[in-house]
Amino acid sequence: MKKIRIGILGYGSVGSALVELIGVEHDAIAARTGLDLEVVAVAVRNITPERLAALGADVLTSDAKAVVADDEIDVVVELIGGVEPARRLILEALGSGKPVISGNKELIANVGAELFVAAQKSNVDLLFEAAVAGGIPLLRVLRESLVGERIKRMMGIVNGTTNYILTQMSENGAQYGDALAEAQQLGYAEEDPTADVEGGDAGAKAAIMATIAFGTEVFAGDVYQEGISQVTADDIASAAHMGHIIKLLAVVEEIDGEVSARVHPAMVPDTHPLASVRNSFNAVFIEGEAVGDLMLYGHGAGGNPTASAVLGDLIAASANLQRGISSGLGKLREARIRPMGECISAFCVHVTVRDRPGVLAEVAGIFGEHGVSIRSMEQAAQADIANIVFITHPSREADVHATLSELRGNSSVVEIGSVIRVIAPEV
Amino acid sequence: MKKIRIGILGYGSVGSALVELIGVEHDAIAARTGLDLEVVAVAVRNITPERLAALGADVLTSDAKAVVADDEIDVVVELIGGVEPARRLILEALGSGKPVISGNKELIANVGAELFVAAQKSNVDLLFEAAVAGGIPLLRVLRESLVGERIKRMMGIVNGTTNYILTQMSENGAQYGDALAEAQQLGYAEEDPTADVEGGDAGAKAAIMATIAFGTEVFAGDVYQEGISQVTADDIASAAHMGHIIKLLAVVEEIDGEVSARVHPAMVPDTHPLASVRNSFNAVFIEGEAVGDLMLYGHGAGGNPTASAVLGDLIAASANLQRGISSGLGKLREARIRPMGECISAFCVHVTVRDRPGVLAEVAGIFGEHGVSIRSMEQAAQADIANIVFITHPSREADVHATLSELRGNSSVVEIGSVIRVIAPEV
């Protein structure tokens, strides 16, 4: 039986769930893996009486630097969040030959490449399953089960807050503001919800998904972001009328060696597996060349699910440490990040026009001139205006924007309403 | 770059897809893993001109025994199916220090325990991801990502044929016989569909799921099996009226150290993630103590998805072989298999009674006497009879059967109709 001495940085909801989980499952893990896991240090910024009572003075410390430097510690778990001081602490731990487990998406999405090199140099693991989609075993599946698979595209519902808001809007007809307020009241959304609702959180996760799936350097800043704050109850009702539900998707794809990573709301067909992902659940839909369609679904946040993902990494890294091996990412490729204008999306476009003879042909003609082909069209006339809903075939984003720009300048067009991307139905 | 020489036994749809996949992805795999995969032998029972043209005389052979004995071969992939001669060939390969990948559920579910011991003895891998749910990365997720997780229950849609039939019945109102005939015409169902429709195929997979999730010996013969041949269009319509869809589920759970493994149709609430698994897709819903609910969804069969799962195993086993390590299951526990009568299920029971005063109280009383508590009841009277649909709270199966038995003997009861288990809604 090999004793593994663990140092944890941070003791929030995930850290405390992890300490408890290691305690409860200690014997079962030892029986299954031969590893005797022991939490020997927990570093926090503030030592409170509650934390002292829970962990004891031998374990609790306010000196994170001492934890990563301690020769008595075998593995470091970083649950502080943010780039600094997490980055410096992890570099120090890796440099001294300690594997590191992190749940920190901001860190990995911004300075991951530097950390991967440091881990490789020391031949120890840097694992971060918990950084994307919480308890869902996504990254290990990509790195191991699908290591021989050519991933074409992944589409993820990777932000529970926005999925909760959109679910409330879909199922109860709530307006965005009311659903957000409810999410805040329930603790699903922060007081300042920007990172969730404007796509920043999902964007960091998209960068990590693209990095692991395609073996390329993709950083948070490479990800196109559009949030849900402009999505209205009308948009959702109109999408439902057409057999779709609106979801905030993180989409990553590889096309001819280039990578696209983007976050935006999209109309998902009701029969698509992503459509049934409700409330704060997360899911990632994977399209592989040989394996076809896969979806992984589960809790994307929360102390226990996230601690479960950290524990899986902790056991893997400890087993590798014992064997003197590591499961590095290999050398990351530098791939061109395809600009959004060059990406291909189908769109749903609401256009209000003056209801006069020939107007439909005129408007449809503008789509055609820009190479945007129309899949379906629905028109509702009221008095002297008509509301037309176009759904396009997949088209270059730049061509769609040129179409919209010309429509805005056309005298028959009263208004361009919502413009939302549309995901193709599953066969 | 390490050359890995692969011998494949069997060249059906999976074998041929695997050979092609290794060819197409060879360079990408080499770049990512440092492994130079080469198929050096494919053993088939019948050497046909087509196979000879595809593989060449150097690779194709009819001598499977020579392949497993060949010192020039590093890894063996068994895609023959059935217990013998697969078992003998695999024992020989493992005995000579070759890792083995198998996609053979029948083999693993019947004689897996013997093979695991042989693999452990030679310190090489025996991996069989493709044996359960085809391309879905289930077994590796259980063995690695969730190795620290206490799995409480798993419910799987693991037979594509029956899911296709039930989907057609649900969505098009087809009768069982017509949907089966259509599935046979499309090649989804065999001419003799027994193994699919009576639950044998799902039962073998349930045994493997329980073995891996709970670390216990569970064999195909331990699994309770009820198929879908008795499910009627009326049952499906009635379930739909109550907000449920009928699915064939493989259920495995661990309760107080004992294991239950069973296959039966069940009413799944429309809002449950399993409800949206349509046509021939498979999915496994996992309930873990810390991670909460997870679902893994994808193609459960087909040459390419299954070959993708085999390839993931092949790369893992090859990497382990190079390092001189193996990822054994450890020692399997012997756990009591809980008999079906002791298992807990909620039931939907259709009862036709003579419509006279007091009959409802009388019938409800019979449930109560046997300790079966009623969650909901709906009654439709027509002329002098009434059709009552009871849904019970989760109850001991034996108590429900005792209730049914007494109801059958009651003079007020005209007939007991369908009796179908009900899955509780997700919160």
PDB file of N, CA and C in Angstrom, chain A residues 21 25 28-29 32-33 129 135-137 140-141 144-150 271 273 276 278 281 285 290-299 304-305 308 311-312 315 323 325-326 426, chain B residues 21 25 28-29 32-33 129 135-137 140-141 144-150 271 273 276 278 281 285 290-299 304-305 308 311-312 315 323 325-326 426:
ATOM      1  N   LEU A  21     -14.905  13.597   0.726  1.00  0.00           N
ATOM      2  CA  LEU A  21     -14.990  12.444  -0.182  1.00  0.00           C
ATOM      3  C   LEU A  21     -13.799  11.506   0.012  1.00  0.00           C
ATOM      4  N   GLU A  25     -14.399   7.654   1.142  1.00  0.00           N
ATOM      5  CA  GLU A  25     -14.089   6.598   0.179  1.00  0.00           C
ATOM      6  C   GLU A  25     -12.674   6.029   0.340  1.00  0.00           C
ATOM      7  N   ALA A  28     -12.332   2.154   0.238  1.00  0.00           N
ATOM      8  CA  ALA A  28     -12.737   1.583  -1.049  1.00  0.00           C
ATOM      9  C   ALA A  28     -11.686   1.882  -2.114  1.00  0.00           C
ATOM     10  N   ILE A  29     -11.160   3.102  -2.092  1.00  0.00           N
ATOM     11  CA  ILE A  29     -10.130   3.476  -3.064  1.00  0.00           C
ATOM     12  C   ILE A  29      -8.860   2.645  -2.832  1.00  0.00           C
ATOM     13  N   ARG A  32      -9.367  -0.792  -4.218  1.00  0.00           N
ATOM     14  CA  ARG A  32      -9.426  -0.872  -5.677  1.00  0.00           C
ATOM     15  C   ARG A  32      -8.105  -0.524  -6.345  1.00  0.00           C
ATOM     16  N   THR A  33      -7.345   0.423  -5.733  1.00  0.00           N
ATOM     17  CA  THR A  33      -6.182   0.968  -6.445  1.00  0.00           C
ATOM     18  C   THR A  33      -4.851   0.751  -5.723  1.00  0.00           C
ATOM     19  N   GLU A 129      -9.594  17.823 -15.275  1.00  0.00           N
ATOM     20  CA  GLU A 129     -10.935  17.375 -15.684  1.00  0.00           C
ATOM     21  C   GLU A 129     -12.034  18.297 -15.165  1.00  0.00           C
ATOM     22  N   GLY A 135     -18.407  17.639 -13.193  1.00  0.00           N
ATOM     23  CA  GLY A 135     -18.308  16.212 -12.942  1.00  0.00           C
ATOM     24  C   GLY A 135     -18.317  15.340 -14.182  1.00  0.00           C
ATOM     25  N   ILE A 136     -18.543  15.916 -15.350  1.00  0.00           N
ATOM     26  CA  ILE A 136     -18.633  15.108 -16.577  1.00  0.00           C
ATOM     27  C   ILE A 136     -17.241  14.682 -17.021  1.00  0.00           C
ATOM     28  N   PRO A 137     -17.037  13.385 -17.220  1.00  0.00           N
ATOM     29  CA  PRO A 137     -15.707  12.905 -17.612  1.00  0.00           C
ATOM     30  C   PRO A 137     -15.434  13.180 -19.080  1.00  0.00           C
ATOM     31  N   ARG A 140     -10.713  13.331 -20.004  1.00  0.00           N
ATOM     32  CA  ARG A 140     -10.063  12.020 -20.024  1.00  0.00           C
ATOM     33  C   ARG A 140     -10.601  11.177 -21.184  1.00  0.00           C
ATOM     34  N   VAL A 141     -11.907  11.311 -21.464  1.00  0.00           N
ATOM     35  CA  VAL A 141     -12.487  10.591 -22.604  1.00  0.00           C
ATOM     36  C   VAL A 141     -11.802  11.036 -23.898  1.00  0.00           C
ATOM     37  N   GLU A 144      -8.039   9.774 -23.807  1.00  0.00           N
ATOM     38  CA  GLU A 144      -7.766   8.330 -23.779  1.00  0.00           C
ATOM     39  C   GLU A 144      -8.705   7.545 -24.695  1.00  0.00           C
ATOM     40  N   SER A 145      -9.991   7.505 -24.361  1.00  0.00           N
ATOM     41  CA  SER A 145     -10.890   6.681 -25.177  1.00  0.00           C
ATOM     42  C   SER A 145     -10.865   7.111 -26.635  1.00  0.00           C
ATOM     43  N   LEU A 146     -10.800   8.424 -26.882  1.00  0.00           N
ATOM     44  CA  LEU A 146     -10.907   8.938 -28.248  1.00  0.00           C
ATOM     45  C   LEU A 146      -9.559   9.380 -28.818  1.00  0.00           C
ATOM     46  N   VAL A 147      -8.459   8.867 -28.249  1.00  0.00           N
ATOM     47  CA  VAL A 147      -7.143   9.329 -28.700  1.00  0.00           C
ATOM     48  C   VAL A 147      -6.894   8.957 -30.163  1.00  0.00           C
ATOM     49  N   GLY A 148      -7.531   7.896 -30.663  1.00  0.00           N
ATOM     50  CA  GLY A 148      -7.354   7.512 -32.057  1.00  0.00           C
ATOM     51  C   GLY A 148      -8.435   8.055 -32.971  1.00  0.00           C
ATOM     52  N   GLU A 149      -9.307   8.883 -32.422  1.00  0.00           N
ATOM     53  CA  GLU A 149     -10.492   9.355 -33.145  1.00  0.00           C
ATOM     54  C   GLU A 149     -10.248  10.762 -33.687  1.00  0.00           C
ATOM     55  N   ARG A 150     -10.690  11.014 -34.927  1.00  0.00           N
ATOM     56  CA  ARG A 150     -10.614  12.369 -35.470  1.00  0.00           C
ATOM     57  C   ARG A 150     -11.883  13.118 -35.066  1.00  0.00           C
ATOM     58  N   THR A 271     -35.507  17.453 -31.389  1.00  0.00           N
ATOM     59  CA  THR A 271     -35.130  16.039 -31.368  1.00  0.00           C
ATOM     60  C   THR A 271     -33.624  15.831 -31.183  1.00  0.00           C
ATOM     61  N   PRO A 273     -30.219  15.600 -29.134  1.00  0.00           N
ATOM     62  CA  PRO A 273     -29.966  15.256 -27.730  1.00  0.00           C
ATOM     63  C   PRO A 273     -29.662  16.469 -26.843  1.00  0.00           C
ATOM     64  N   SER A 276     -32.640  18.255 -24.782  1.00  0.00           N
ATOM     65  CA  SER A 276     -33.253  17.765 -23.550  1.00  0.00           C
ATOM     66  C   SER A 276     -32.399  18.044 -22.319  1.00  0.00           C
ATOM     67  N   ARG A 278     -31.683  20.095 -19.427  1.00  0.00           N
ATOM     68  CA  ARG A 278     -32.494  21.109 -18.774  1.00  0.00           C
ATOM     69  C   ARG A 278     -31.791  21.697 -17.541  1.00  0.00           C
ATOM     70  N   PHE A 281     -27.997  21.496 -15.723  1.00  0.00           N
ATOM     71  CA  PHE A 281     -27.169  20.407 -16.248  1.00  0.00           C
ATOM     72  C   PHE A 281     -26.313  20.884 -17.411  1.00  0.00           C
ATOM     73  N   PHE A 285     -21.719  17.468 -26.758  1.00  0.00           N
ATOM     74  CA  PHE A 285     -22.047  16.629 -27.904  1.00  0.00           C
ATOM     75  C   PHE A 285     -20.810  16.575 -28.789  1.00  0.00           C
ATOM     76  N   ALA A 290     -15.149   8.462 -36.875  1.00  0.00           N
ATOM     77  CA  ALA A 290     -15.506   7.039 -36.857  1.00  0.00           C
ATOM     78  C   ALA A 290     -16.601   6.754 -35.839  1.00  0.00           C
ATOM     79  N   VAL A 291     -16.503   7.350 -34.675  1.00  0.00           N
ATOM     80  CA  VAL A 291     -17.430   6.998 -33.587  1.00  0.00           C
ATOM     81  C   VAL A 291     -18.810   7.606 -33.817  1.00  0.00           C
ATOM     82  N   GLY A 292     -18.893   8.587 -34.720  1.00  0.00           N
ATOM     83  CA  GLY A 292     -20.177   9.247 -34.966  1.00  0.00           C
ATOM     84  C   GLY A 292     -20.504  10.197 -33.835  1.00  0.00           C
ATOM     85  N   ASP A 293     -21.765  10.247 -33.439  1.00  0.00           N
ATOM     86  CA  ASP A 293     -22.197  11.196 -32.414  1.00  0.00           C
ATOM     87  C   ASP A 293     -22.135  10.580 -31.028  1.00  0.00           C
ATOM     88  N   LEU A 294     -21.570  11.347 -30.108  1.00  0.00           N
ATOM     89  CA  LEU A 294     -21.533  10.961 -28.700  1.00  0.00           C
ATOM     90  C   LEU A 294     -22.071  12.131 -27.903  1.00  0.00           C
ATOM     91  N   MET A 295     -22.684  11.874 -26.762  1.00  0.00           N
ATOM     92  CA  MET A 295     -22.976  12.981 -25.850  1.00  0.00           C
ATOM     93  C   MET A 295     -22.667  12.556 -24.423  1.00  0.00           C
ATOM     94  N   LEU A 296     -22.030  13.454 -23.684  1.00  0.00           N
ATOM     95  CA  LEU A 296     -21.727  13.236 -22.270  1.00  0.00           C
ATOM     96  C   LEU A 296     -22.501  14.270 -21.478  1.00  0.00           C
ATOM     97  N   TYR A 297     -23.248  13.835 -20.472  1.00  0.00           N
ATOM     98  CA  TYR A 297     -24.218  14.678 -19.776  1.00  0.00           C
ATOM     99  C   TYR A 297     -24.022  14.563 -18.274  1.00  0.00           C
ATOM    100  N   GLY A 298     -24.156  15.650 -17.553  1.00  0.00           N
ATOM    101  CA  GLY A 298     -24.070  15.557 -16.097  1.00  0.00           C
ATOM    102  C   GLY A 298     -24.042  16.914 -15.429  1.00  0.00           C
ATOM    103  N   HIS A 299     -23.616  16.906 -14.155  1.00  0.00           N
ATOM    104  CA  HIS A 299     -23.556  18.149 -13.396  1.00  0.00           C
ATOM    105  C   HIS A 299     -22.282  18.911 -13.751  1.00  0.00           C
ATOM    106  N   ASN A 304     -19.815  18.555  -4.799  1.00  0.00           N
ATOM    107  CA  ASN A 304     -19.592  17.113  -4.898  1.00  0.00           C
ATOM    108  C   ASN A 304     -19.253  16.633  -6.305  1.00  0.00           C
ATOM    109  N   PRO A 305     -20.035  17.014  -7.334  1.00  0.00           N
ATOM    110  CA  PRO A 305     -19.657  16.556  -8.678  1.00  0.00           C
ATOM    111  C   PRO A 305     -18.265  17.017  -9.082  1.00  0.00           C
ATOM    112  N   SER A 308     -15.675  15.046  -7.319  1.00  0.00           N
ATOM    113  CA  SER A 308     -15.574  13.707  -7.905  1.00  0.00           C
ATOM    114  C   SER A 308     -14.611  13.710  -9.093  1.00  0.00           C
ATOM    115  N   LEU A 311     -11.126  14.014  -7.802  1.00  0.00           N
ATOM    116  CA  LEU A 311     -10.670  12.757  -7.207  1.00  0.00           C
ATOM    117  C   LEU A 311     -10.234  11.759  -8.275  1.00  0.00           C
ATOM    118  N   GLY A 312     -10.978  11.685  -9.389  1.00  0.00           N
ATOM    119  CA  GLY A 312     -10.576  10.802 -10.487  1.00  0.00           C
ATOM    120  C   GLY A 312      -9.183  11.159 -10.992  1.00  0.00           C
ATOM    121  N   ILE A 315      -6.408  10.250  -8.347  1.00  0.00           N
ATOM    122  CA  ILE A 315      -6.040   8.827  -8.326  1.00  0.00           C
ATOM    123  C   ILE A 315      -5.171   8.494  -9.536  1.00  0.00           C
ATOM    124  N   ARG A 323       4.427   4.943 -10.693  1.00  0.00           N
ATOM    125  CA  ARG A 323       5.062   4.208 -11.800  1.00  0.00           C
ATOM    126  C   ARG A 323       6.119   5.047 -12.506  1.00  0.00           C
ATOM    127  N   ILE A 325       5.610   7.612 -14.418  1.00  0.00           N
ATOM    128  CA  ILE A 325       5.204   8.007 -15.768  1.00  0.00           C
ATOM    129  C   ILE A 325       4.223   9.172 -15.687  1.00  0.00           C
ATOM    130  N   SER A 326       3.951   9.799 -16.814  1.00  0.00           N
ATOM    131  CA  SER A 326       2.957  10.861 -16.854  1.00  0.00           C
ATOM    132  C   SER A 326       2.218  10.784 -18.177  1.00  0.00           C
ATOM    133  N   GLU A 426     -30.315  16.186 -36.113  1.00  0.00           N
ATOM    134  CA  GLU A 426     -29.681  14.877 -36.183  1.00  0.00           C
ATOM    135  C   GLU A 426     -30.485  13.999 -37.122  1.00  0.00           C
TER     136      GLU A 426
ATOM    137  N   LEU B  21      -9.600   2.099 -40.391  1.00  0.00           N
ATOM    138  CA  LEU B  21      -9.377   3.206 -39.455  1.00  0.00           C
ATOM    139  C   LEU B  21      -7.901   3.316 -39.073  1.00  0.00           C
ATOM    140  N   GLU B  25      -5.835   6.722 -39.894  1.00  0.00           N
ATOM    141  CA  GLU B  25      -5.391   7.542 -38.761  1.00  0.00           C
ATOM    142  C   GLU B  25      -3.964   7.229 -38.321  1.00  0.00           C
ATOM    143  N   ALA B  28      -1.655  10.303 -37.649  1.00  0.00           N
ATOM    144  CA  ALA B  28      -2.142  11.150 -36.551  1.00  0.00           C
ATOM    145  C   ALA B  28      -1.915  10.455 -35.206  1.00  0.00           C
ATOM    146  N   ILE B  29      -2.158   9.148 -35.168  1.00  0.00           N
ATOM    147  CA  ILE B  29      -1.948   8.395 -33.922  1.00  0.00           C
ATOM    148  C   ILE B  29      -0.464   8.385 -33.562  1.00  0.00           C
ATOM    149  N   ARG B  32       0.487  11.682 -32.097  1.00  0.00           N
ATOM    150  CA  ARG B  32      -0.068  11.948 -30.771  1.00  0.00           C
ATOM    151  C   ARG B  32       0.487  11.014 -29.700  1.00  0.00           C
ATOM    152  N   THR B  33       0.772   9.741 -30.076  1.00  0.00           N
ATOM    153  CA  THR B  33       1.088   8.747 -29.052  1.00  0.00           C
ATOM    154  C   THR B  33       2.477   8.135 -29.183  1.00  0.00           C
ATOM    155  N   GLU B 129     -13.911  -2.429 -24.203  1.00  0.00           N
ATOM    156  CA  GLU B 129     -14.826  -1.282 -24.266  1.00  0.00           C
ATOM    157  C   GLU B 129     -15.965  -1.517 -25.260  1.00  0.00           C
ATOM    158  N   GLY B 135     -19.668   2.262 -29.403  1.00  0.00           N
ATOM    159  CA  GLY B 135     -18.722   3.371 -29.420  1.00  0.00           C
ATOM    160  C   GLY B 135     -18.735   4.246 -28.185  1.00  0.00           C
ATOM    161  N   ILE B 136     -19.659   4.014 -27.260  1.00  0.00           N
ATOM    162  CA  ILE B 136     -19.747   4.879 -26.080  1.00  0.00           C
ATOM    163  C   ILE B 136     -18.639   4.533 -25.092  1.00  0.00           C
ATOM    164  N   PRO B 137     -17.845   5.529 -24.690  1.00  0.00           N
ATOM    165  CA  PRO B 137     -16.731   5.249 -23.774  1.00  0.00           C
ATOM    166  C   PRO B 137     -17.229   5.040 -22.350  1.00  0.00           C
ATOM    167  N   ARG B 140     -14.102   2.475 -19.743  1.00  0.00           N
ATOM    168  CA  ARG B 140     -12.923   3.228 -19.327  1.00  0.00           C
ATOM    169  C   ARG B 140     -13.317   4.352 -18.367  1.00  0.00           C
ATOM    170  N   VAL B 141     -14.471   4.979 -18.619  1.00  0.00           N
ATOM    171  CA  VAL B 141     -14.956   6.025 -17.705  1.00  0.00           C
ATOM    172  C   VAL B 141     -15.169   5.438 -16.311  1.00  0.00           C
ATOM    173  N   GLU B 144     -11.610   4.444 -14.828  1.00  0.00           N
ATOM    174  CA  GLU B 144     -10.619   5.495 -14.580  1.00  0.00           C
ATOM    175  C   GLU B 144     -11.249   6.758 -14.005  1.00  0.00           C
ATOM    176  N   SER B 145     -12.074   7.458 -14.789  1.00  0.00           N
ATOM    177  CA  SER B 145     -12.617   8.729 -14.293  1.00  0.00           C
ATOM    178  C   SER B 145     -13.383   8.517 -12.983  1.00  0.00           C
ATOM    179  N   LEU B 146     -14.128   7.406 -12.893  1.00  0.00           N
ATOM    180  CA  LEU B 146     -15.000   7.207 -11.737  1.00  0.00           C
ATOM    181  C   LEU B 146     -14.434   6.175 -10.758  1.00  0.00           C
ATOM    182  N   VAL B 147     -13.127   5.955 -10.801  1.00  0.00           N
ATOM    183  CA  VAL B 147     -12.556   4.910  -9.942  1.00  0.00           C
ATOM    184  C   VAL B 147     -12.714   5.261  -8.455  1.00  0.00           C
ATOM    185  N   GLY B 148     -12.822   6.543  -8.124  1.00  0.00           N
ATOM    186  CA  GLY B 148     -13.009   6.941  -6.734  1.00  0.00           C
ATOM    187  C   GLY B 148     -14.463   7.169  -6.364  1.00  0.00           C
ATOM    188  N   GLU B 149     -15.356   6.878  -7.305  1.00  0.00           N
ATOM    189  CA  GLU B 149     -16.768   7.203  -7.128  1.00  0.00           C
ATOM    190  C   GLU B 149     -17.558   5.964  -6.699  1.00  0.00           C
ATOM    191  N   ARG B 150     -18.479   6.140  -5.769  1.00  0.00           N
ATOM    192  CA  ARG B 150     -19.367   5.035  -5.389  1.00  0.00           C
ATOM    193  C   ARG B 150     -20.568   5.049  -6.328  1.00  0.00           C
ATOM    194  N   THR B 271     -39.293  13.758 -19.101  1.00  0.00           N
ATOM    195  CA  THR B 271     -38.243  14.733 -18.797  1.00  0.00           C
ATOM    196  C   THR B 271     -36.924  14.062 -18.392  1.00  0.00           C
ATOM    197  N   PRO B 273     -33.453  12.183 -18.964  1.00  0.00           N
ATOM    198  CA  PRO B 273     -32.548  12.172 -20.123  1.00  0.00           C
ATOM    199  C   PRO B 273     -32.649  10.902 -20.970  1.00  0.00           C
ATOM    200  N   SER B 276     -35.086  10.763 -24.181  1.00  0.00           N
ATOM    201  CA  SER B 276     -34.808  11.367 -25.485  1.00  0.00           C
ATOM    202  C   SER B 276     -33.852  10.533 -26.328  1.00  0.00           C
ATOM    203  N   ARG B 278     -33.325   8.103 -28.944  1.00  0.00           N
ATOM    204  CA  ARG B 278     -34.234   7.613 -29.970  1.00  0.00           C
ATOM    205  C   ARG B 278     -33.568   6.597 -30.908  1.00  0.00           C
ATOM    206  N   PHE B 281     -29.901   4.522 -31.133  1.00  0.00           N
ATOM    207  CA  PHE B 281     -28.888   5.048 -30.210  1.00  0.00           C
ATOM    208  C   PHE B 281     -28.945   4.316 -28.870  1.00  0.00           C
ATOM    209  N   PHE B 285     -27.172   5.773 -18.155  1.00  0.00           N
ATOM    210  CA  PHE B 285     -27.400   6.780 -17.131  1.00  0.00           C
ATOM    211  C   PHE B 285     -26.779   6.258 -15.836  1.00  0.00           C
ATOM    212  N   ALA B 290     -21.200  10.901  -5.337  1.00  0.00           N
ATOM    213  CA  ALA B 290     -20.685  12.272  -5.334  1.00  0.00           C
ATOM    214  C   ALA B 290     -20.977  12.988  -6.647  1.00  0.00           C
ATOM    215  N   VAL B 291     -20.785  12.302  -7.752  1.00  0.00           N
ATOM    216  CA  VAL B 291     -20.889  12.971  -9.055  1.00  0.00           C
ATOM    217  C   VAL B 291     -22.341  13.244  -9.427  1.00  0.00           C
ATOM    218  N   GLY B 292     -23.266  12.572  -8.748  1.00  0.00           N
ATOM    219  CA  GLY B 292     -24.679  12.746  -9.080  1.00  0.00           C
ATOM    220  C   GLY B 292     -25.012  11.994 -10.355  1.00  0.00           C
ATOM    221  N   ASP B 293     -25.836  12.599 -11.199  1.00  0.00           N
ATOM    222  CA  ASP B 293     -26.290  11.917 -12.412  1.00  0.00           C
ATOM    223  C   ASP B 293     -25.388  12.238 -13.592  1.00  0.00           C
ATOM    224  N   LEU B 294     -25.019  11.197 -14.304  1.00  0.00           N
ATOM    225  CA  LEU B 294     -24.257  11.330 -15.551  1.00  0.00           C
ATOM    226  C   LEU B 294     -25.001  10.550 -16.616  1.00  0.00           C
ATOM    227  N   MET B 295     -24.885  10.960 -17.868  1.00  0.00           N
ATOM    228  CA  MET B 295     -25.356  10.084 -18.949  1.00  0.00           C
ATOM    229  C   MET B 295     -24.357  10.105 -20.097  1.00  0.00           C
ATOM    230  N   LEU B 296     -24.077   8.929 -20.635  1.00  0.00           N
ATOM    231  CA  LEU B 296     -23.198   8.787 -21.792  1.00  0.00           C
ATOM    232  C   LEU B 296     -24.046   8.242 -22.930  1.00  0.00           C
ATOM    233  N   TYR B 297     -23.995   8.906 -24.077  1.00  0.00           N
ATOM    234  CA  TYR B 297     -24.915   8.638 -25.186  1.00  0.00           C
ATOM    235  C   TYR B 297     -24.142   8.462 -26.477  1.00  0.00           C
ATOM    236  N   GLY B 298     -24.552   7.544 -27.336  1.00  0.00           N
ATOM    237  CA  GLY B 298     -23.879   7.397 -28.625  1.00  0.00           C
ATOM    238  C   GLY B 298     -24.348   6.176 -29.383  1.00  0.00           C
ATOM    239  N   HIS B 299     -23.553   5.798 -30.388  1.00  0.00           N
ATOM    240  CA  HIS B 299     -23.881   4.642 -31.210  1.00  0.00           C
ATOM    241  C   HIS B 299     -23.465   3.363 -30.494  1.00  0.00           C
ATOM    242  N   ASN B 304     -18.039   1.269 -37.751  1.00  0.00           N
ATOM    243  CA  ASN B 304     -17.139   2.366 -37.408  1.00  0.00           C
ATOM    244  C   ASN B 304     -17.151   2.732 -35.924  1.00  0.00           C
ATOM    245  N   PRO B 305     -18.339   2.972 -35.304  1.00  0.00           N
ATOM    246  CA  PRO B 305     -18.314   3.310 -33.879  1.00  0.00           C
ATOM    247  C   PRO B 305     -17.667   2.219 -33.033  1.00  0.00           C
ATOM    248  N   SER B 308     -13.987   2.260 -33.461  1.00  0.00           N
ATOM    249  CA  SER B 308     -13.408   3.383 -32.725  1.00  0.00           C
ATOM    250  C   SER B 308     -13.131   3.004 -31.271  1.00  0.00           C
ATOM    251  N   LEU B 311     -10.195   0.694 -31.176  1.00  0.00           N
ATOM    252  CA  LEU B 311      -8.946   1.434 -31.405  1.00  0.00           C
ATOM    253  C   LEU B 311      -8.479   2.156 -30.138  1.00  0.00           C
ATOM    254  N   GLY B 312      -9.419   2.746 -29.389  1.00  0.00           N
ATOM    255  CA  GLY B 312      -9.050   3.393 -28.123  1.00  0.00           C
ATOM    256  C   GLY B 312      -8.389   2.396 -27.179  1.00  0.00           C
ATOM    257  N   ILE B 315      -4.818   1.359 -28.468  1.00  0.00           N
ATOM    258  CA  ILE B 315      -3.767   2.340 -28.179  1.00  0.00           C
ATOM    259  C   ILE B 315      -3.392   2.288 -26.702  1.00  0.00           C
ATOM    260  N   ARG B 323       5.297   0.193 -21.595  1.00  0.00           N
ATOM    261  CA  ARG B 323       5.766   0.588 -20.267  1.00  0.00           C
ATOM    262  C   ARG B 323       5.868  -0.594 -19.319  1.00  0.00           C
ATOM    263  N   ILE B 325       3.358  -2.225 -18.053  1.00  0.00           N
ATOM    264  CA  ILE B 325       2.325  -2.178 -17.007  1.00  0.00           C
ATOM    265  C   ILE B 325       0.995  -2.642 -17.598  1.00  0.00           C
ATOM    266  N   SER B 326       0.033  -2.872 -16.726  1.00  0.00           N
ATOM    267  CA  SER B 326      -1.304  -3.224 -17.196  1.00  0.00           C
ATOM    268  C   SER B 326      -2.326  -2.612 -16.249  1.00  0.00           C
ATOM    269  N   GLU B 426     -36.473  12.534 -12.656  1.00  0.00           N
ATOM    270  CA  GLU B 426     -35.319  13.299 -12.200  1.00  0.00           C
ATOM    271  C   GLU B 426     -35.802  14.571 -11.526  1.00  0.00           C
TER     272      GLU B 426
END
